[in-house]
Short mmCIF file of C-alpha atoms and ligand atoms in Angstrom, two decimals:
data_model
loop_
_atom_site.label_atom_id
_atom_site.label_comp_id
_atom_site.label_asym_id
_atom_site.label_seq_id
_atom_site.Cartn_x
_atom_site.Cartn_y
_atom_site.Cartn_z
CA UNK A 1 83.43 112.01 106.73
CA UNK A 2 83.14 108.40 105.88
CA UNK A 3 86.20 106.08 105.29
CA UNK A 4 86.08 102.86 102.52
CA UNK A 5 83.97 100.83 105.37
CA UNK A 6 81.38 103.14 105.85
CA UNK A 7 82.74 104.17 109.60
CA UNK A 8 82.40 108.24 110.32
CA UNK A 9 85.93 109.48 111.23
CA UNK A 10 85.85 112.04 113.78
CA UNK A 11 88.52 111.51 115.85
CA UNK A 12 91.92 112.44 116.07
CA UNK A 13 94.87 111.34 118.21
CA UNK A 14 97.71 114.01 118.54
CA UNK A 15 100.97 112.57 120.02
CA UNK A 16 102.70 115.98 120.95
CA UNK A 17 106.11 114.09 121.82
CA UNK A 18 107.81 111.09 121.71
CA UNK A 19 109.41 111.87 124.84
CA UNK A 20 108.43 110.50 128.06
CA UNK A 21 109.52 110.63 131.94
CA UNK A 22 108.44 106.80 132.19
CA UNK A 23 109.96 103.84 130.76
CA UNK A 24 107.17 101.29 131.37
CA UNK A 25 108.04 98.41 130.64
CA UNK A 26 105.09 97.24 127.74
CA UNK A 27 105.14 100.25 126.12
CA UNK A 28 108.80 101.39 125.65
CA UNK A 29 112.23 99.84 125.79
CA UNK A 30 114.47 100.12 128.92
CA UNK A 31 116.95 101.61 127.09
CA UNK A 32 113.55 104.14 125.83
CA UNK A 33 113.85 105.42 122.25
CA UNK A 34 115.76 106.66 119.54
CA UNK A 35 115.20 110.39 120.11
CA UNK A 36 114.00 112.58 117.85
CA UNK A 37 115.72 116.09 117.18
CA UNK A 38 113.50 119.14 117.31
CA UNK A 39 113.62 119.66 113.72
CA UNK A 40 111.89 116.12 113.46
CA UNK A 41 109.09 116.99 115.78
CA UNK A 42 105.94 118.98 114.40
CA UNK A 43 106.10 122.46 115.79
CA UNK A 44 102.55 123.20 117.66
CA UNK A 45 101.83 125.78 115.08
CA UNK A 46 102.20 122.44 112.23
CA UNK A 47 100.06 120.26 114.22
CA UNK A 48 97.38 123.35 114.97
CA UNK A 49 97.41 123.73 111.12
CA UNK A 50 96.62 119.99 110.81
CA UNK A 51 93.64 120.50 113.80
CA UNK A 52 91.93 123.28 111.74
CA UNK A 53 92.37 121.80 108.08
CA UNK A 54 90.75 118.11 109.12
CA UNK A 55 88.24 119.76 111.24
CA UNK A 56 86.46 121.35 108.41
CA UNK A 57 86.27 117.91 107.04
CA UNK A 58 85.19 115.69 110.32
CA UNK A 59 87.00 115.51 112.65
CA UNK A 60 85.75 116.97 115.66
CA UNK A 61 87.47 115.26 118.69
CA UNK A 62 91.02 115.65 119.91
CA UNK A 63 92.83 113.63 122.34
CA UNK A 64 96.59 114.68 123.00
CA UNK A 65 98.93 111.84 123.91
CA UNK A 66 102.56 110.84 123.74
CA UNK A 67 104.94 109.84 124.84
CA UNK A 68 104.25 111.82 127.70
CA UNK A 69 102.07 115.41 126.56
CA UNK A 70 102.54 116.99 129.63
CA UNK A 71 106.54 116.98 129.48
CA UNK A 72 106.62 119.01 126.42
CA UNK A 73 106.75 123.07 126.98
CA UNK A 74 104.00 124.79 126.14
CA UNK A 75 101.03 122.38 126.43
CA UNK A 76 98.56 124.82 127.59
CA UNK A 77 98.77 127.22 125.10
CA UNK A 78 98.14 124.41 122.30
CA UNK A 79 95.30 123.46 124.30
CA UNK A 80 93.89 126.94 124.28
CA UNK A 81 94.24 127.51 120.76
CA UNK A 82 92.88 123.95 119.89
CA UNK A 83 90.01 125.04 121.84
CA UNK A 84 89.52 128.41 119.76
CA UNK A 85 88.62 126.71 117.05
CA UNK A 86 84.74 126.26 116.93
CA UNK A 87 85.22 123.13 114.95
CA UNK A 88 86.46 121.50 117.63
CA UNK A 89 83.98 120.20 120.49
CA UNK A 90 85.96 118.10 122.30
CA UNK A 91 89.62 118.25 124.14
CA UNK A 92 91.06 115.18 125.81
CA UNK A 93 94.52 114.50 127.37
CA UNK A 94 95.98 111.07 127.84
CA UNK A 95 98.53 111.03 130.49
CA UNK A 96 100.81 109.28 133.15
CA UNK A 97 99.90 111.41 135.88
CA UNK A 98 102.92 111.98 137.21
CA UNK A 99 102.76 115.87 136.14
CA UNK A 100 99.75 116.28 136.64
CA UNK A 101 98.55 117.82 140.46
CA UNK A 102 100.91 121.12 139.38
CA UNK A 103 98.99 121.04 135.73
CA UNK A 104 95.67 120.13 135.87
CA UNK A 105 94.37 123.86 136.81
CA UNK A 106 95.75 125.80 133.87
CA UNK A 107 94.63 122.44 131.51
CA UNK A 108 91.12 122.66 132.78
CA UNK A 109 91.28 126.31 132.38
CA UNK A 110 92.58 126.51 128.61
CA UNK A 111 90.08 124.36 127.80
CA UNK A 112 90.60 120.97 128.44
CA UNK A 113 87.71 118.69 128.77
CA UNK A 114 89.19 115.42 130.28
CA UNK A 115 91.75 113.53 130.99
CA UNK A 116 92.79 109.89 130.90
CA UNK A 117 95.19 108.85 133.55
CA UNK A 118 97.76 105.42 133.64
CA UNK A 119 97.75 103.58 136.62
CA UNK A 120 98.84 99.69 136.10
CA UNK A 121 98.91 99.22 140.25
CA UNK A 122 99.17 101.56 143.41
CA UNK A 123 101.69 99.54 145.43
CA UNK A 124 104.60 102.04 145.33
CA UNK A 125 107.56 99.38 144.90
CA UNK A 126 105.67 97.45 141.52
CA UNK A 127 104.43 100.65 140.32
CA UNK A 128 108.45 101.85 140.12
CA UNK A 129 109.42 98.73 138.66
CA UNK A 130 106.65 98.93 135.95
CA UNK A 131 107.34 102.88 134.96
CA UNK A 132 111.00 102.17 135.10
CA UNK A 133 111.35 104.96 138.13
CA UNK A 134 107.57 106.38 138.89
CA UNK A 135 106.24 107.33 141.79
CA UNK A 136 102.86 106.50 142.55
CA UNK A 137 102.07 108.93 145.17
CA UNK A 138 102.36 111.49 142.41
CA UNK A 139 99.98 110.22 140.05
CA UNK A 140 97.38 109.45 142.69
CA UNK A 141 97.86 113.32 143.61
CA UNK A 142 97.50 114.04 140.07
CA UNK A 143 94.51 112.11 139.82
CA UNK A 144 93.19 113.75 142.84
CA UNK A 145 93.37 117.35 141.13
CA UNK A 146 92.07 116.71 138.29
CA UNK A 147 88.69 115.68 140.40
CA UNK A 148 89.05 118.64 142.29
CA UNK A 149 89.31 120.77 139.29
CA UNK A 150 86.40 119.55 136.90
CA UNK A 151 88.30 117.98 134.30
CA UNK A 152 85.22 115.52 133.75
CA UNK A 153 85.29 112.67 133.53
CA UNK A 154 88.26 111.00 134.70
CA UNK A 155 89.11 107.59 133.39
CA UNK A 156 92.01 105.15 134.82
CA UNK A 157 94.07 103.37 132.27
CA UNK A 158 95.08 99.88 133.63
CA UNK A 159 96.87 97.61 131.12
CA UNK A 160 96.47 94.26 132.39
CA UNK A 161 99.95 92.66 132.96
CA UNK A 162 101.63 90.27 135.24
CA UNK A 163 102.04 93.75 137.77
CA UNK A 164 98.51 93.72 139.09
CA UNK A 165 97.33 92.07 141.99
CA UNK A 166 94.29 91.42 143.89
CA UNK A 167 95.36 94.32 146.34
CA UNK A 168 94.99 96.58 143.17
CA UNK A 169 91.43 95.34 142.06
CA UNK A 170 90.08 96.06 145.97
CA UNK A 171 91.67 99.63 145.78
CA UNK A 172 89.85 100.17 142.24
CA UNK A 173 86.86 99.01 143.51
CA UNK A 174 87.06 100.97 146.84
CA UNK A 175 87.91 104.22 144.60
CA UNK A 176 84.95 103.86 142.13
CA UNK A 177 82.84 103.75 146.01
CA UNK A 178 84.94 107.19 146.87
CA UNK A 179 84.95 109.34 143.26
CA UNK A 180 83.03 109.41 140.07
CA UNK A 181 86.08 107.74 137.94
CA UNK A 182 85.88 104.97 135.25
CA UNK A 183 88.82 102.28 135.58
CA UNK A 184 89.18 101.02 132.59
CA UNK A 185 91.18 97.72 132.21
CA UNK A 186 93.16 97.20 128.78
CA UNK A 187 94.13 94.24 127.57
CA UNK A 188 98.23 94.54 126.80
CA UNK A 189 99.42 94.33 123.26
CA UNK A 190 102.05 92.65 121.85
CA UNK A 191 103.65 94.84 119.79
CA UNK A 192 106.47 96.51 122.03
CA UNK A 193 109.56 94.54 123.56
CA UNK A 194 107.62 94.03 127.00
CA UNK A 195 109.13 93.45 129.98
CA UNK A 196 106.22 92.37 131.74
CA UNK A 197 104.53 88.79 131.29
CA UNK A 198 101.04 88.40 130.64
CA UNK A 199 98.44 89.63 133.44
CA UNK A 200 94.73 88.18 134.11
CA UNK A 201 92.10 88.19 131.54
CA UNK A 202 89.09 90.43 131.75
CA UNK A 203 87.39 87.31 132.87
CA UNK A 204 89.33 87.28 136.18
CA UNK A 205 88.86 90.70 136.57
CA UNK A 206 85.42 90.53 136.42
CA UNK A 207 85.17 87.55 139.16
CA UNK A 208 87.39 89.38 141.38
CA UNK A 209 85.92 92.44 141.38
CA UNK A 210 82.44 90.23 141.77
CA UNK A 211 83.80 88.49 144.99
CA UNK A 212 84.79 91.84 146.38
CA UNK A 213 81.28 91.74 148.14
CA UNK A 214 80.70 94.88 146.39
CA UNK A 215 77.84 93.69 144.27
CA UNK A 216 78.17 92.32 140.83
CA UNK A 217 79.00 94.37 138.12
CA UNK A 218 75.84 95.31 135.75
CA UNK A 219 75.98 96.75 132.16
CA UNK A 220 75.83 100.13 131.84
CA UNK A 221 75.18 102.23 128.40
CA UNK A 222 74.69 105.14 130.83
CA UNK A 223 78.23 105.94 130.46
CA UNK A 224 79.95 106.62 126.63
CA UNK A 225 83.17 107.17 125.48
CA UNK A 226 84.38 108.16 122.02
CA UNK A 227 86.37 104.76 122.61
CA UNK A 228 85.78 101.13 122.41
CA UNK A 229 85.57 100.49 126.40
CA UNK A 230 82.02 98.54 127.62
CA UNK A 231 81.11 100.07 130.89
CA UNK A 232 80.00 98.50 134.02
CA UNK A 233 78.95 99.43 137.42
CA UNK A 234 78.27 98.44 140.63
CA UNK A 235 74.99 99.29 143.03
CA UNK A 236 76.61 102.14 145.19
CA UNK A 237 79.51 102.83 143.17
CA UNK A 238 80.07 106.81 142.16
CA UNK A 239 82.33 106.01 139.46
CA UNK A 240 82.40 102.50 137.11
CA UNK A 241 84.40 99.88 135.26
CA UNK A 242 85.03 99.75 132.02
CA UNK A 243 87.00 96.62 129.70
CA UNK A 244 88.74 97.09 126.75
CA UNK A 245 89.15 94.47 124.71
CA UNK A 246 91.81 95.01 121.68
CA UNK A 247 92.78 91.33 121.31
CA UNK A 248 89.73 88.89 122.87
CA UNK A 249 87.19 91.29 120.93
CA UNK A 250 88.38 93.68 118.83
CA UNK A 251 86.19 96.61 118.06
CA UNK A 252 87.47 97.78 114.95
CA UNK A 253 84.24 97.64 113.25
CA UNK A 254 83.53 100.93 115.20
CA UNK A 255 86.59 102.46 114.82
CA UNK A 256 86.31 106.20 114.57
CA UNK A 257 89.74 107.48 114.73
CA UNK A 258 93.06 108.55 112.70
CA UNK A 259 96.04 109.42 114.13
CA UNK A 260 99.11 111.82 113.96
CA UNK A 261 102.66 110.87 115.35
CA UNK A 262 104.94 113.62 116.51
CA UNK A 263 106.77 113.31 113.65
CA UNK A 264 104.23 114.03 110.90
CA UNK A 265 103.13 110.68 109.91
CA UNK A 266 98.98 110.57 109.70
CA UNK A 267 98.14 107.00 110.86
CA UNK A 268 94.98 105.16 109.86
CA UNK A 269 95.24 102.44 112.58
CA UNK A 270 97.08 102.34 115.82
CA UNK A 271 98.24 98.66 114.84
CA UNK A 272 98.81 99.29 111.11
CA UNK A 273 102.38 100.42 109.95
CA UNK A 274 100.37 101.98 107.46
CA UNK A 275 101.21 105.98 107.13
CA UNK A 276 100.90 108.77 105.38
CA UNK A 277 103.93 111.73 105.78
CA UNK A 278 102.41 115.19 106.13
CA UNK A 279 105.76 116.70 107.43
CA UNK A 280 107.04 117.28 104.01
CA UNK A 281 103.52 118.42 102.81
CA UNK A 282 103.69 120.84 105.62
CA UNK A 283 106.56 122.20 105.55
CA UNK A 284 107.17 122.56 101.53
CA UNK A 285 104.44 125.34 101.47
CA UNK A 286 101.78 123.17 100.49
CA UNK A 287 98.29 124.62 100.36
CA UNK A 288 95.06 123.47 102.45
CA UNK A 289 93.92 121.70 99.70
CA UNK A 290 96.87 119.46 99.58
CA UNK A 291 96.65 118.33 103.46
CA UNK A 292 92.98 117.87 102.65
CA UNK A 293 93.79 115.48 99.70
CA UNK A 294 96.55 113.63 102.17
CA UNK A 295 93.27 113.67 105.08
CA UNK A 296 91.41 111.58 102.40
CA UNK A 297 93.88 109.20 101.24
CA UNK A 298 94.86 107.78 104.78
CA UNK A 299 90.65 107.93 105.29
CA UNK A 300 89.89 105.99 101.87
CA UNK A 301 92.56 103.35 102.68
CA UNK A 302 91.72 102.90 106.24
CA UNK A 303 92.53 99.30 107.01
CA UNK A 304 89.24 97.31 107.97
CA UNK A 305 90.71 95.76 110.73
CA UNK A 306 93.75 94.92 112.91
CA UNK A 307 95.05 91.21 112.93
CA UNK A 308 96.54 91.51 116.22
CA UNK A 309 96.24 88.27 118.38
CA UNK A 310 97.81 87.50 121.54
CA UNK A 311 100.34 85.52 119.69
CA UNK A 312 101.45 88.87 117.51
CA UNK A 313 105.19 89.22 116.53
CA UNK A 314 105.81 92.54 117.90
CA UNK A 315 108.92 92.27 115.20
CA UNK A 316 106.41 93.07 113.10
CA UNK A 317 105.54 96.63 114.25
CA UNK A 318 108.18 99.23 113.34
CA UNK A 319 106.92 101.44 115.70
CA UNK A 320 106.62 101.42 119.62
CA UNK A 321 103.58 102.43 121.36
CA UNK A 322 105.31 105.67 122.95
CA UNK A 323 106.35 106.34 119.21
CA UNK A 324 102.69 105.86 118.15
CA UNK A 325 100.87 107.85 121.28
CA UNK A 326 98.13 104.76 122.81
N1 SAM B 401 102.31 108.83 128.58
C1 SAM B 401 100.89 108.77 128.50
C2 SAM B 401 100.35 107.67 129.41
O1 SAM B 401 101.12 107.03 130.10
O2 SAM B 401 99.14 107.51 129.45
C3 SAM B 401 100.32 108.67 127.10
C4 SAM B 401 100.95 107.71 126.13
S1 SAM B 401 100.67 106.00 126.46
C5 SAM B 401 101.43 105.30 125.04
C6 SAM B 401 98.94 105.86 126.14
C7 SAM B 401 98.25 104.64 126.67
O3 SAM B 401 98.71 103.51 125.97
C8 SAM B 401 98.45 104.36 128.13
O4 SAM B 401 97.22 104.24 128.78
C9 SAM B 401 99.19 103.05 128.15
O5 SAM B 401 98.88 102.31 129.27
C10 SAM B 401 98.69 102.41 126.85
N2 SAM B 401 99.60 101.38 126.35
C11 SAM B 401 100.91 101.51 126.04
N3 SAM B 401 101.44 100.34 125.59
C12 SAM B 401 100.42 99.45 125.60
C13 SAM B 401 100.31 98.07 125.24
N4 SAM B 401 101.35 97.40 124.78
N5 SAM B 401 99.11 97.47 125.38
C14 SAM B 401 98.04 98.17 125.84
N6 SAM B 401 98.06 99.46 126.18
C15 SAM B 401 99.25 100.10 126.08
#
């Protein structure tokens, strides 16, 4: 399946919640928010139906997100059914971590492929301040089962923000040494009410981890995502870096991906209030063929590109990131 700018769209973000256990501070506001009532939020069976209908037209990688997915009951049996379907080739799970180490197991064994873990820094007291109450120890234990129970590969999330420190860049590039993970730095988006300032550019990344006398980091095509990251490694390294770019270099010219929100809205661009309601469709005993005609519509008018610079109004987003799922 093709959309209006020739892309193929095969790739679809599921945001199982809105709710999450963290309250980090770029993606969510303090006070979190509004919550949804359980007759708002797509039953599992509602988004399954969505899963099968789109993948006999496409689509033909899931990631789940949120909010956080793993603090919504019954996460493993969604998996398993997801990964029933023959349509489907690939299962991915976006996650703080922080549930993780007592998860990962039963994920790995319903079927899930891999996992993306958020980890902005690893000193304990920053780390709390930037999740709004986290504790880091968890996460790395999370991120430590995962390894140790094939969910392959395992990628880092790092949005770059005024939390990181130079500490943080020699413990991600002693890890990559250690495991076979990708750290992946993001660079932050305007579009929530942050509470964080502005971290270093990928730029500064780069020269730090280059001065770590590590070796310098080399392009790598070895290593593909379904994503927009640009890999890199280093000469002994196990696992690699890789930079994301949303705002210096957008990559929207790739984009391969639609998205549904927890509350039944089909999104054609993470930073596009543009979206289509499938709730209603859903739920007023519409047939296949009309959530196939809805699948089309949000693919045919699937915005070329974000305009999303470093200077973006956030006011201008009616939706928060956790509302969204990243
Ligand atoms: N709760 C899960 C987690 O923490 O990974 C999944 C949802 S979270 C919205 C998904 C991803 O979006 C995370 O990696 C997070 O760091 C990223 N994210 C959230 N707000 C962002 C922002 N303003 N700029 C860049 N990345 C952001």
């Amino acid at each position: 399946m093709h959309d209006g700018h020739n892309r193929q769209i095969n790739y679809l973000r599921v945001s199982v919640t809105d709710r999450c256990n963290f309250r980090c501070a770029y993606c969510m506001p303090e006070q979190g928010v509004p919550m949804l009532s359980h007759d708002d939020i797509l039953s599992y069976e509602e988004m399954f139906r969505v899963i099968r209908v789109f993948s006999q037209h496409g689509i033909s990688k899931i990631r789940l997100t949120g909010g956080e997915p793993l603090v919504r009951r019954g996460i493993t049996g969604f998996i398993r059914s997801i990964a029933d379907l023959n349509t489907i080739t690939d299962i991915s799970l976006t996650t703080n971590g922080s549930l993780l180490a007592g998860m990962a197991g039963e994920l790995k064994a319903a079927g899930l492929k891999r996992v993306n873990i958020s980890l902005d820094t690893i000193d304990p007291e920053r780390f709390r301040c930037i999740t709004g109450g986290g504790d880091v120890a968890t996460v790395i234990k999370g991120i430590q089962t995962a390894l140790a129970v094939g969910l392959m590969p395992v990628k880092l999330n790092v949005v770059l923000t005024n939390i990181i420190s130079k500490y943080d860049v020699a413990y991600f590039v002693d890890l990559i040494h250690r495991e076979p993970v990708s750290i992946r730095f993001i660079e932050y988006m305007p579009i929530g009410d942050a509470r964080v300032g502005p971290g270093p550019s990928i730029a500064e990344i780069k020269k730090m981890i280059n001065s770590s006398g590590r070796g310098t980091l080399k392009p790598t095509l070895d290593i593909r995502g379904n994503g927009p990251a640009k890999y890199f490694c280093l000469p002994q390294a196990k696992g690699s870096f890789g930079f994301i770019t949303p705002i210096s270099e957008h990559f929207c010219g790739a984009c391969n991906r639609i998205r549904l929100t927890a509350d039944g809205k089909i999104k054609p661009c993470l930073l596009s209030n543009q979206e289509v309601d499938i709730k209603d469709a859903l739920r007023s005993g519409a047939g296949d063929d009309e959530i196939v005609k809805l699948f089309y519509a949000i693919i045919t008018n699937k915005p070329e590109g974000h305009t999303l610079s470093n200077s973006g109004n956030p006011t201008n987003f009616f939706r928060k990131m956790s509302q969204i799922g990243g």
